[in-house]
Coordinates of C-alpha atoms and ligand atoms in Angstrom, one line a residue:
X55 CA 57.0 -39.7 58.0
X56 CA 57.4 -43.1 59.5
X57 CA 58.3 -46.6 58.7
X58 CA 55.6 -47.6 61.2
X59 CA 54.8 -51.2 62.0
X60 CA 54.2 -54.4 60.0
X61 CA 51.1 -54.5 57.7
X62 CA 48.7 -57.1 59.0
X63 CA 45.5 -56.3 57.0
X64 CA 44.5 -57.2 53.5
X65 CA 41.9 -55.3 51.5
X66 CA 39.3 -58.0 52.2
X67 CA 39.9 -57.6 55.9
X68 CA 38.9 -54.0 55.8
X69 CA 35.7 -53.0 57.6
X70 CA 34.6 -51.1 54.5
X71 CA 34.9 -54.3 52.4
X72 CA 31.5 -55.3 53.8
X73 CA 30.1 -52.1 52.1
X74 CA 32.1 -51.9 48.9
X75 CA 33.8 -55.2 48.3
X76 CA 31.2 -57.8 48.2
X77 CA 28.9 -58.8 45.3
X78 CA 25.3 -58.3 46.4
X79 CA 22.5 -55.9 46.0
X80 CA 23.3 -53.7 49.0
X81 CA 26.9 -53.2 47.9
X82 CA 25.6 -52.4 44.4
X83 CA 23.8 -49.5 46.1
X84 CA 26.9 -48.4 48.0
X85 CA 29.0 -48.4 44.8
X86 CA 26.4 -46.8 42.5
X87 CA 25.8 -44.0 45.1
X88 CA 29.6 -43.4 45.3
X89 CA 29.6 -43.0 41.5
X90 CA 26.7 -40.6 41.9
X91 CA 29.0 -38.5 44.2
X92 CA 31.5 -38.5 41.4
X93 CA 34.0 -41.1 42.7
X94 CA 35.4 -43.7 40.4
X95 CA 35.9 -47.4 41.1
X96 CA 39.6 -46.9 41.4
X97 CA 39.0 -44.2 44.0
X98 CA 37.7 -46.6 46.6
X99 CA 38.1 -50.2 45.5
X100 CA 40.2 -52.1 48.0
X101 CA 41.3 -48.9 49.8
X102 CA 41.1 -48.0 53.5
X103 CA 38.2 -45.6 53.9
X104 CA 39.3 -42.7 56.2
X105 CA 36.7 -40.8 58.0
X106 CA 37.8 -37.3 58.7
X107 CA 35.8 -36.0 61.6
X108 CA 35.8 -32.2 61.1
X109 CA 34.6 -29.9 63.9
X110 CA 34.7 -26.8 61.7
X111 CA 31.9 -24.3 62.1
X112 CA 31.4 -20.6 61.1
X113 CA 31.0 -20.0 64.9
X114 CA 34.2 -21.7 66.0
X115 CA 37.1 -19.2 65.7
X116 CA 39.6 -21.8 66.9
X117 CA 38.8 -24.1 63.9
X118 CA 38.5 -21.4 61.2
X119 CA 41.3 -23.1 59.2
X120 CA 39.7 -26.6 59.4
X121 CA 38.1 -26.4 55.9
X122 CA 41.5 -26.0 54.4
X123 CA 43.2 -28.4 56.8
X124 CA 40.6 -31.1 55.9
X125 CA 41.7 -30.7 52.2
X126 CA 45.3 -31.2 53.3
X127 CA 44.4 -34.3 55.3
X128 CA 42.7 -35.6 52.3
X129 CA 45.7 -35.0 50.1
X130 CA 47.7 -37.1 52.5
X131 CA 45.1 -39.9 52.5
X132 CA 45.0 -40.0 48.7
X133 CA 48.8 -40.0 48.5
X134 CA 49.0 -43.0 50.8
X135 CA 46.4 -45.0 48.9
X136 CA 43.4 -44.3 51.0
X137 CA 39.9 -43.1 50.3
X138 CA 39.1 -39.9 52.4
X139 CA 35.5 -39.0 53.4
X140 CA 34.9 -35.9 55.5
X141 CA 32.3 -36.2 58.2
X142 CA 31.2 -32.9 59.8
X143 CA 30.5 -33.1 63.6
X144 CA 29.2 -30.6 66.2
X145 CA 31.8 -28.0 66.8
X146 CA 31.7 -27.1 70.6
X147 CA 32.8 -23.5 70.2
X148 CA 34.1 -22.5 73.7
X149 CA 33.5 -18.7 73.4
X150 CA 29.9 -18.9 72.2
X151 CA 28.1 -22.1 73.4
X152 CA 25.9 -21.7 76.5
X153 CA 25.6 -22.7 79.2
X154 CA 28.8 -24.6 78.7
X155 CA 30.5 -26.6 76.0
X156 CA 30.9 -29.2 78.7
X157 CA 27.2 -29.9 78.5
X158 CA 27.9 -31.1 75.0
X159 CA 31.2 -32.9 75.3
X160 CA 29.5 -36.3 75.6
X161 CA 27.2 -35.5 72.7
X162 CA 30.2 -35.0 70.4
X163 CA 31.8 -38.2 71.8
X164 CA 28.6 -40.1 71.0
X165 CA 28.4 -38.5 67.6
X166 CA 32.0 -39.4 66.8
X167 CA 31.5 -43.0 67.9
X168 CA 28.3 -43.5 66.0
X169 CA 29.6 -41.8 62.8
X170 CA 32.5 -44.1 62.8
X171 CA 30.3 -47.1 63.5
X172 CA 27.4 -46.5 61.1
X173 CA 29.5 -45.6 58.1
X174 CA 32.0 -47.7 56.2
X175 CA 35.0 -46.3 58.0
X176 CA 38.3 -48.1 58.5
X177 CA 40.3 -45.4 60.2
X178 CA 39.7 -41.9 61.5
X179 CA 41.3 -38.5 61.6
X180 CA 40.0 -36.5 64.5
X181 CA 40.2 -32.8 63.9
X182 CA 39.8 -30.9 67.1
X183 CA 41.5 -28.5 69.5
X184 CA 39.0 -26.0 71.0
X185 CA 38.8 -27.2 74.6
X186 CA 36.1 -30.0 74.8
X187 CA 36.5 -31.1 71.2
X188 CA 39.8 -32.9 71.9
X189 CA 38.5 -35.2 74.8
X190 CA 35.2 -35.7 73.1
X191 CA 36.6 -36.9 69.8
X192 CA 39.1 -39.1 71.6
X193 CA 36.5 -40.6 73.9
X194 CA 34.3 -41.5 70.9
X195 CA 37.2 -43.0 69.0
X196 CA 38.4 -45.1 72.0
X197 CA 34.9 -46.6 72.3
X198 CA 34.8 -47.4 68.6
X199 CA 38.4 -48.6 68.7
X200 CA 39.3 -48.5 65.0
X201 CA 42.7 -46.9 64.0
X202 CA 42.4 -43.2 64.8
X203 CA 44.8 -40.3 64.9
X204 CA 44.1 -36.9 66.4
X205 CA 45.0 -33.8 64.3
X206 CA 45.4 -30.8 66.7
X207 CA 44.1 -27.4 65.6
X208 CA 47.3 -25.7 66.9
X209 CA 47.5 -22.5 69.0
X210 CA 46.9 -19.1 67.5
X211 CA 49.7 -16.5 67.3
X212 CA 50.5 -14.2 70.2
X213 CA 48.1 -11.4 70.9
X214 CA 49.3 -7.8 70.9
X215 CA 48.2 -4.5 72.5
X216 CA 50.4 -1.4 72.1
X217 CA 53.5 -3.6 71.9
X218 CA 52.5 -5.8 74.9
X219 CA 52.0 -9.5 74.4
X220 CA 48.5 -10.6 75.1
X221 CA 47.5 -14.2 76.1
X222 CA 44.1 -15.7 75.5
X223 CA 41.9 -15.6 78.5
X224 CA 44.6 -14.8 81.0
X225 CA 45.0 -11.2 79.8
X226 CA 41.3 -10.7 79.3
X227 CA 40.8 -11.5 83.0
X228 CA 43.8 -9.4 84.0
X229 CA 42.7 -6.3 82.1
X230 CA 39.1 -6.7 83.0
X231 CA 40.2 -6.4 86.6
X232 CA 42.2 -3.3 85.7
X233 CA 39.2 -1.8 83.9
X234 CA 37.0 -2.4 86.9
X235 CA 39.6 -1.0 89.2
X236 CA 39.7 2.2 87.0
X237 CA 43.3 1.7 85.9
X238 CA 42.6 1.5 82.1
X239 CA 39.9 3.2 80.0
X240 CA 37.3 2.0 77.5
X241 CA 39.5 3.0 74.6
X242 CA 42.3 0.7 75.8
X243 CA 39.8 -2.1 76.6
X244 CA 38.5 -1.9 73.0
X245 CA 42.0 -2.1 71.6
X246 CA 42.7 -5.2 73.7
X247 CA 39.5 -6.7 72.5
X248 CA 40.7 -6.3 68.9
X249 CA 44.3 -7.4 69.5
X250 CA 44.0 -10.5 71.7
X251 CA 43.0 -13.0 69.0
X252 CA 44.9 -12.4 65.8
X253 CA 44.3 -15.5 63.7
X254 CA 43.0 -19.1 63.5
X255 CA 43.8 -21.6 66.2
X256 CA 43.0 -22.4 69.8
X257 CA 43.9 -20.3 72.9
X258 CA 47.6 -19.8 73.0
X259 CA 48.1 -19.9 76.7
X260 CA 48.6 -23.2 78.5
X261 CA 44.8 -23.4 78.8
X262 CA 42.6 -26.3 78.4
X263 CA 43.1 -26.5 74.6
X264 CA 46.9 -26.6 74.7
X265 CA 46.8 -28.9 77.7
X266 CA 44.5 -31.4 76.0
X267 CA 46.2 -31.4 72.6
X268 CA 49.5 -31.9 74.4
X269 CA 47.9 -34.7 76.4
X270 CA 46.7 -36.3 73.1
X271 CA 50.2 -36.2 71.8
X272 CA 51.7 -37.5 75.0
X273 CA 49.2 -40.4 75.1
X274 CA 50.5 -41.3 71.6
X275 CA 47.4 -40.3 69.6
X276 CA 49.0 -37.6 67.4
X277 CA 52.1 -37.3 65.4
X278 CA 55.2 -36.3 67.4
X279 CA 55.5 -32.5 67.7
X280 CA 52.2 -31.8 66.0
X281 CA 50.4 -30.2 69.0
X282 CA 52.9 -27.3 69.4
X283 CA 52.7 -26.0 65.8
X284 CA 50.8 -22.7 65.5
X285 CA 47.7 -23.0 63.4
X286 CA 48.9 -20.2 61.1
X287 CA 52.3 -21.8 60.4
X288 CA 52.8 -23.5 57.1
X289 CA 54.2 -26.4 59.1
X290 CA 50.6 -27.0 60.4
X291 CA 49.4 -27.6 56.9
X292 CA 52.2 -30.0 56.2
X293 CA 51.4 -31.8 59.5
X294 CA 47.8 -32.2 58.4
X295 CA 48.9 -34.0 55.2
X296 CA 51.3 -36.2 57.2
X297 CA 48.5 -37.1 59.4
X298 CA 46.4 -38.1 56.4
X299 CA 49.2 -40.3 55.1
X300 CA 49.9 -41.9 58.4
X301 CA 46.3 -42.9 59.2
X302 CA 46.2 -45.1 56.0
X303 CA 49.3 -46.9 57.3
X304 CA 47.7 -47.3 60.7
X305 CA 44.7 -49.1 59.1
X306 CA 47.0 -51.6 57.3
X307 CA 48.9 -52.1 60.6
X308 CA 45.6 -52.3 62.6
X309 CA 47.0 -49.9 65.2
X310 CA 44.0 -49.1 67.3
X311 CA 43.6 -46.8 70.4
X312 CA 43.6 -49.8 72.7
X313 CA 47.0 -50.8 71.3
X314 CA 48.3 -47.3 72.3
X315 CA 46.5 -46.5 75.5
X316 CA 47.4 -48.1 78.8
X317 CA 47.8 -47.2 82.5
X318 CA 51.4 -46.2 81.6
X319 CA 50.4 -43.9 78.8
X320 CA 47.8 -42.2 81.0
X321 CA 50.6 -41.7 83.7
X322 CA 52.6 -40.0 81.0
X323 CA 49.7 -37.8 80.1
X324 CA 49.3 -36.8 83.8
X325 CA 53.0 -36.2 84.1
X326 CA 52.9 -33.9 81.0
X327 CA 49.9 -32.0 82.5
X328 CA 51.7 -31.4 85.8
X329 CA 54.9 -30.3 84.1
X330 CA 53.2 -27.6 82.0
X331 CA 51.0 -26.4 84.9
X332 CA 48.1 -27.6 82.7
X333 CA 44.4 -26.8 82.9
X334 CA 42.4 -28.2 85.9
X335 CA 39.9 -29.3 83.3
X336 CA 42.3 -31.9 82.1
X337 CA 41.7 -34.0 85.2
X338 CA 38.0 -34.5 84.3
X339 CA 38.8 -35.3 80.7
X340 CA 41.6 -37.7 81.5
X341 CA 39.5 -39.6 83.9
X342 CA 36.8 -39.9 81.3
X343 CA 39.1 -40.9 78.5
X344 CA 40.8 -43.5 80.7
X345 CA 37.5 -45.0 81.7
X346 CA 36.6 -45.4 78.0
X347 CA 39.8 -47.3 77.6
X348 CA 39.2 -49.4 80.6
X349 CA 42.0 -47.8 82.6
X350 CA 41.3 -46.9 86.2
X351 CA 42.6 -43.3 86.9
X352 CA 41.6 -42.2 90.4
X353 CA 42.1 -38.6 91.6
X354 CA 44.8 -39.8 94.0
X355 CA 46.9 -40.8 91.0
X356 CA 47.0 -37.2 89.9
X357 CA 48.1 -36.2 93.4
X358 CA 50.9 -38.9 93.5
X359 CA 52.3 -37.7 90.2
X360 CA 51.8 -34.0 91.1
X361 CA 54.2 -34.5 94.1
X362 CA 56.9 -35.9 91.9
X363 CA 56.8 -33.6 88.8
X364 CA 58.0 -30.0 88.8
X365 CA 56.4 -27.4 86.6
X366 CA 59.0 -26.8 83.8
X367 CA 57.0 -25.1 81.1
X368 CA 57.2 -21.3 81.7
X369 CA 53.8 -20.7 80.1
X370 CA 50.9 -18.5 81.1
X371 CA 48.8 -18.6 83.2
X372 CA 51.4 -20.3 85.5
X373 CA 54.4 -18.6 83.9
X374 CA 55.4 -16.0 81.4
X375 CA 55.4 -17.2 77.8
X376 CA 52.9 -18.3 75.1
X377 CA 52.5 -21.3 72.9
X378 CA 54.3 -19.6 69.9
X379 CA 57.4 -19.1 72.2
X380 CA 57.0 -22.8 73.3
X381 CA 57.0 -23.9 69.7
X382 CA 60.2 -22.0 68.9
X383 CA 61.8 -23.3 72.1
X384 CA 61.4 -26.8 70.7
X385 CA 57.8 -27.6 71.6
X386 CA 56.5 -30.7 73.2
X387 CA 59.2 -33.0 72.0
X388 CA 61.8 -30.8 73.8
X389 CA 59.6 -30.6 76.9
X390 CA 59.2 -34.4 77.0
X391 CA 62.9 -34.9 76.5
X392 CA 63.4 -32.9 79.7
X393 CA 60.8 -35.0 81.4
X394 CA 62.2 -38.3 80.2
X395 CA 63.3 -39.6 83.6
X396 CA 59.7 -39.3 84.7
X397 CA 58.1 -40.9 81.7
X398 CA 57.3 -44.5 80.6
X399 CA 59.2 -44.3 77.3
X400 CA 58.2 -47.8 76.1
X401 CA 54.6 -46.6 75.3
X402 CA 53.5 -47.1 71.7
X403 CA 52.4 -44.1 69.6
X404 CA 50.5 -43.3 66.5
X405 CA 53.5 -43.3 64.2
X406 CA 54.3 -46.9 65.2
X407 CA 57.2 -45.9 67.3
X408 CA 57.6 -45.6 71.1
X409 CA 57.4 -42.3 72.9
X410 CA 61.1 -42.7 73.7
X411 CA 62.0 -43.1 70.0
X412 CA 59.9 -40.0 69.1
X413 CA 61.7 -37.7 71.5
X414 CA 65.2 -39.0 70.9
X415 CA 67.5 -36.2 70.1
X416 CA 65.0 -33.4 71.0
X417 CA 66.2 -30.6 73.2
X418 CA 65.1 -27.1 74.2
X419 CA 66.4 -24.1 72.2
X420 CA 65.4 -21.7 75.0
X421 CA 66.0 -22.9 78.6
X422 CA 63.8 -20.1 80.1
X423 CA 60.7 -21.2 78.2
X424 CA 61.4 -25.0 78.7
X425 CA 63.2 -25.4 81.9
X426 CA 65.2 -28.4 83.1
X427 CA 64.0 -30.6 86.0
X428 CA 66.5 -28.9 88.3
X429 CA 65.5 -25.4 87.3
X430 CA 61.7 -25.5 87.4
X431 CA 59.3 -22.6 87.8
X432 CA 57.6 -24.6 90.7
X433 CA 59.1 -27.6 92.5
X434 CA 55.8 -29.6 92.3
X435 CA 52.1 -29.4 92.4
X436 CA 51.0 -28.2 89.0
X437 CA 47.6 -29.5 90.0
X438 CA 46.6 -30.6 93.4
X439 CA 43.7 -32.8 94.6
X440 CA 42.1 -31.9 98.0
X441 CA 39.8 -33.9 100.2
X442 CA 38.0 -33.0 103.4
X443 CA 34.5 -32.7 104.9
X444 CA 33.6 -30.0 102.3
X445 CA 34.8 -32.3 99.4
X446 CA 34.5 -36.0 100.5
X447 CA 34.9 -37.1 96.9
X448 CA 37.6 -34.6 96.0
X449 CA 38.3 -31.1 94.7
X450 CA 41.1 -29.6 92.7
X451 CA 43.3 -26.5 92.7
X452 CA 46.1 -25.2 90.6
X453 CA 48.6 -23.8 93.1
X454 CA 51.1 -22.7 90.3
X455 CA 48.5 -20.1 89.2
X456 CA 47.6 -19.0 92.8
X457 CA 49.0 -16.5 95.3
X458 CA 51.3 -18.7 97.4
X459 CA 50.3 -16.9 100.7
X460 CA 46.6 -18.0 100.2
X461 CA 47.5 -21.7 99.9
X462 CA 47.2 -22.1 103.7
X463 CA 44.2 -20.0 104.6
X464 CA 41.3 -20.0 107.0
X465 CA 38.5 -17.5 106.4
X466 CA 34.8 -16.8 106.7
X467 CA 32.5 -18.0 103.9
X468 CA 30.6 -15.5 101.7
X469 CA 28.0 -17.7 99.9
X470 CA 26.4 -17.0 96.5
X471 CA 23.5 -19.3 95.8
X472 CA 24.2 -19.4 92.0
X473 CA 25.8 -17.5 89.2
X474 CA 23.0 -14.9 89.0
X475 CA 23.1 -14.2 92.7
X476 CA 26.9 -13.7 92.5
X477 CA 26.6 -11.4 89.4
X478 CA 23.9 -9.3 91.1
X479 CA 25.8 -8.8 94.4
X480 CA 29.5 -9.2 93.9
X481 CA 30.1 -5.4 93.3
X482 CA 27.6 -4.2 96.0
X483 CA 29.6 -1.8 98.1
X484 CA 27.8 -3.1 101.2
X485 CA 28.8 -6.8 100.5
X486 CA 30.3 -8.0 103.8
X487 CA 33.7 -9.2 102.5
X488 CA 37.3 -8.6 103.4
X489 CA 40.4 -9.9 101.6
X490 CA 40.2 -12.9 104.1
X491 CA 36.7 -13.9 103.0
X492 CA 36.3 -17.2 101.1
X493 CA 33.9 -16.7 98.2
X494 CA 31.6 -19.6 97.6
X495 CA 29.6 -20.3 94.5
X496 CA 27.2 -23.2 94.4
X497 CA 24.8 -24.8 92.0
X498 CA 27.4 -24.7 89.3
X499 CA 28.4 -28.4 89.0
X500 CA 27.6 -31.1 86.5
X501 CA 23.8 -31.1 87.2
X502 CA 23.5 -27.7 88.8
X503 CA 25.3 -25.5 86.2
X504 CA 24.2 -27.4 84.3
X505 CA 27.3 -28.8 82.6
X506 CA 29.7 -27.5 85.1
X507 CA 30.4 -24.1 83.5
X508 CA 33.7 -22.3 83.8
X509 CA 32.5 -20.0 86.6
X510 CA 35.1 -21.1 89.2
X511 CA 37.3 -18.0 88.9
X512 CA 34.8 -15.8 90.7
X513 CA 35.5 -12.1 90.2
X514 CA 37.1 -10.2 93.0
X515 CA 34.5 -7.8 94.5
X516 CA 35.0 -4.3 93.1
X517 CA 35.5 -2.6 96.4
X518 CA 38.4 -5.0 97.1
X519 CA 39.8 -4.6 93.7
X520 CA 40.0 -0.8 94.3
X521 CA 41.9 -1.6 97.5
X522 CA 44.5 -3.4 95.3
X523 CA 43.3 -7.0 96.1
X524 CA 44.0 -9.3 93.1
X525 CA 43.5 -12.7 94.5
X526 CA 41.2 -14.3 97.1
X527 CA 40.3 -17.9 98.1
X528 CA 37.3 -18.9 95.9
X529 CA 35.5 -22.3 96.0
X530 CA 32.8 -23.9 93.8
X531 CA 31.6 -27.1 92.2
X532 CA 32.2 -25.3 88.8
X533 CA 35.2 -25.7 86.5
X534 CA 37.6 -22.9 85.6
X535 CA 38.9 -21.9 82.2
X536 CA 42.4 -23.3 81.7
X537 CA 43.5 -19.7 81.0
X538 CA 42.3 -18.5 84.4
X539 CA 44.3 -18.0 87.5
X540 CA 43.9 -17.4 91.2
X541 CA 43.3 -19.4 94.4
X542 CA 40.3 -21.2 93.1
X543 CA 39.2 -24.5 94.5
X544 CA 37.1 -26.3 91.8
X545 CA 35.2 -29.4 91.0
X546 CA 34.0 -29.8 94.6
X547 CA 32.3 -33.2 94.8
X548 CA 29.6 -34.2 95.4
X549 CA 28.2 -31.0 93.9
X550 CA 25.8 -28.8 95.8
X551 CA 22.8 -29.4 93.5
X552 CA 22.6 -33.0 94.6
X553 CA 23.2 -32.2 98.2
X554 CA 26.9 -32.3 98.6
X555 CA 28.3 -30.5 101.7
X556 CA 28.8 -27.3 99.6
X557 CA 25.0 -27.0 99.7
X558 CA 25.2 -26.7 103.5
X559 CA 27.7 -23.9 103.9
X560 CA 26.4 -20.6 105.3
X561 CA 27.8 -17.1 105.1
X562 CA 30.1 -16.7 108.1
X563 CA 31.1 -20.3 108.5
X564 CA 34.9 -20.7 108.7
X565 CA 36.6 -22.7 106.0
X566 CA 40.1 -24.0 106.0
X567 CA 42.2 -24.6 102.9
X568 CA 45.5 -26.3 103.4
X569 CA 47.1 -27.2 100.1
X570 CA 50.3 -28.7 101.6
X571 CA 48.2 -31.1 103.5
X572 CA 45.7 -31.5 100.7
X573 CA 42.8 -30.6 103.0
X574 CA 39.6 -28.6 102.5
X575 CA 37.4 -28.4 105.6
X576 CA 34.3 -26.7 106.7
X577 CA 34.8 -25.8 110.4
X578 CA 31.2 -26.8 111.4
X579 CA 30.4 -29.7 113.8
X580 CA 29.1 -33.0 112.4
X581 CA 25.9 -32.5 114.4
X582 CA 25.2 -29.1 112.9
X583 CA 26.0 -30.4 109.4
X584 CA 23.6 -33.3 110.0
X585 CA 20.8 -30.9 111.1
X586 CA 21.4 -28.7 108.0
X587 CA 21.4 -31.8 105.8
X588 CA 18.1 -32.9 107.2
X589 CA 16.6 -29.5 106.4
X590 CA 17.9 -29.4 102.8
X591 CA 15.4 -30.0 100.0
X592 CA 16.6 -31.3 96.7
X593 CA 15.8 -29.1 93.7
X594 CA 14.0 -30.7 90.6
X595 CA 16.2 -31.8 87.6
X596 CA 17.2 -28.9 85.4
X597 CA 15.7 -30.5 82.3
X598 CA 12.4 -32.4 81.7
X599 CA 12.9 -33.3 78.0
X600 CA 15.5 -33.6 75.2
X601 CA 19.2 -34.1 75.4
X602 CA 19.2 -32.2 78.8
X603 CA 16.9 -34.8 80.3
X604 CA 19.3 -37.6 79.3
X605 CA 22.2 -35.5 80.6
X606 CA 20.5 -35.0 84.0
X607 CA 19.8 -38.7 84.3
X608 CA 23.2 -40.1 83.3
X609 CA 25.9 -37.5 84.0
X610 CA 28.5 -38.7 86.6
X611 CA 30.3 -36.5 89.1
X612 CA 33.7 -34.8 88.4
X613 CA 35.8 -37.6 90.0
X614 CA 34.3 -40.0 87.5
X615 CA 35.0 -37.7 84.5
X616 CA 31.4 -36.4 84.0
X617 CA 30.9 -39.0 81.3
X618 CA 27.5 -40.7 80.9
X619 CA 27.3 -43.8 83.0
X620 CA 26.3 -45.9 80.0
X621 CA 29.3 -44.8 78.0
X622 CA 32.0 -46.2 80.2
X623 CA 34.0 -49.2 78.9
X624 CA 31.9 -52.4 79.1
X625 CA 30.3 -54.9 76.7
X626 CA 31.2 -54.3 73.1
X627 CA 28.6 -52.5 70.9
X628 CA 27.6 -54.7 68.0
X629 CA 28.7 -53.8 64.5
X630 CA 25.8 -52.8 62.2
X631 CA 24.3 -55.4 60.0
X632 CA 24.8 -54.6 56.3
X633 CA 21.4 -55.3 54.8
Ligands
FES950 FE1 38.7 -22.3 71.6 FE2 40.0 -21.2 73.9 S1 38.2 -20.6 72.8 S2 40.4 -23.0 72.7

């Protein structure tokens, strides 16, 4: 796959040498127990031990193929002279886990770091793809900082209903609105349910999964081209074994995450996210990953890059096509080749070559799917950061997936106290809303959700749907699925649960959204807001015990990436003593 870099490690330099290579009683135990598993001395002696972190689970449809892919990774590791060990980790299945997989992203990050630290691992293959698995695995691997390579799950194939292409999430929201408006029947809805997810792999729109696996590749943490390959394609299996071969070389070369990640590589990742109209979720994850790597990535950097980078991937929910079309159009290498003037091409990547070397010669095979910089689907602003008295620490919106005429809008607030309140009242025929209303959902942030669930695409009230309304201005401290669309202001910080200004809004207050000016303002006087703040009573923490209690005590707000405060980069964690 690659001629990589120069070998700098000898077998006695390997981390695993302390377990397997020395002549003492403890290593007697490590070796004899390896024989008990059925391994022979020649399987492990002097070889890099590769930990394959596998987030397979019966309940994760996006990782259904991971049992098989782990075998293919192992084949590559054996071929390259390594010793593969599969380490299962929590799966974070987006469709099933409640209240939100985001509650558990940091748990998987901690599990990844501690698996790699506590076992005799020299290098890691990180198998992920379903939304939060990608940032979680990478965050843990950065903190451990041994050679690591990310193996993306790959998108699933296109969905189909009566000959119409269906995209994950996006078309579920679309046809749900049509069902509620009375435009399709239950029979059609059932057929859509059976046709939208046709095989293994993650969501095949440019949702959070495709955004994050593309970001991982752009950062340099995956093999070039790997993130675009559909999960069901035989090329995906071959990529898995290449990944296994390459990680062994990376160990000998001592190519670690901190040798790859830099302020420039994070700029490249943000540039990629803007160019594909990526998921708003990526902002939180990128901030968290950068903080693990010791790189400062403030929200304003996203906005600076957003102004410079047009949206050139014509992919849902911002555009028309799906990831399978993107793959056949040349995939991420072709996209990055179009973006080259905006990228820092000197950045190092997992195959030992620079980003510029990896995309040399790539070009799109379909210029409607992957556009050029002078023929974009939007001139700029894939993702935009807003500030104002309603969001002193920031909020985000994805203008490319919104109705352009709502991007400069002033309207009266319709406040829902929490998700249950919203669900109970949104379809009430007497709800006092008009198409100009601004729907507000609070208590859905990092602490309030808890875990910042993807509730930010509030449903359009039924009575407005029946009038033909398909978009409204919606605001919350929640996140939104990367497959969602609409004029949804998200991640409002500080969140309402801890007394952010969102907690002070009342139904009928006027709110102004001005995306061009990056502003989000509550048109209420400072004196009135101060009086409301004085009367506000903080609610108790959501959790009194267990993981949730630790989460409540240590979770940071959205602009700091929602990582635990004690997991940011800092003093090194000691290696375990081998006694
Ligand atoms: Fe797994 Fe969308 S549900 S990526």
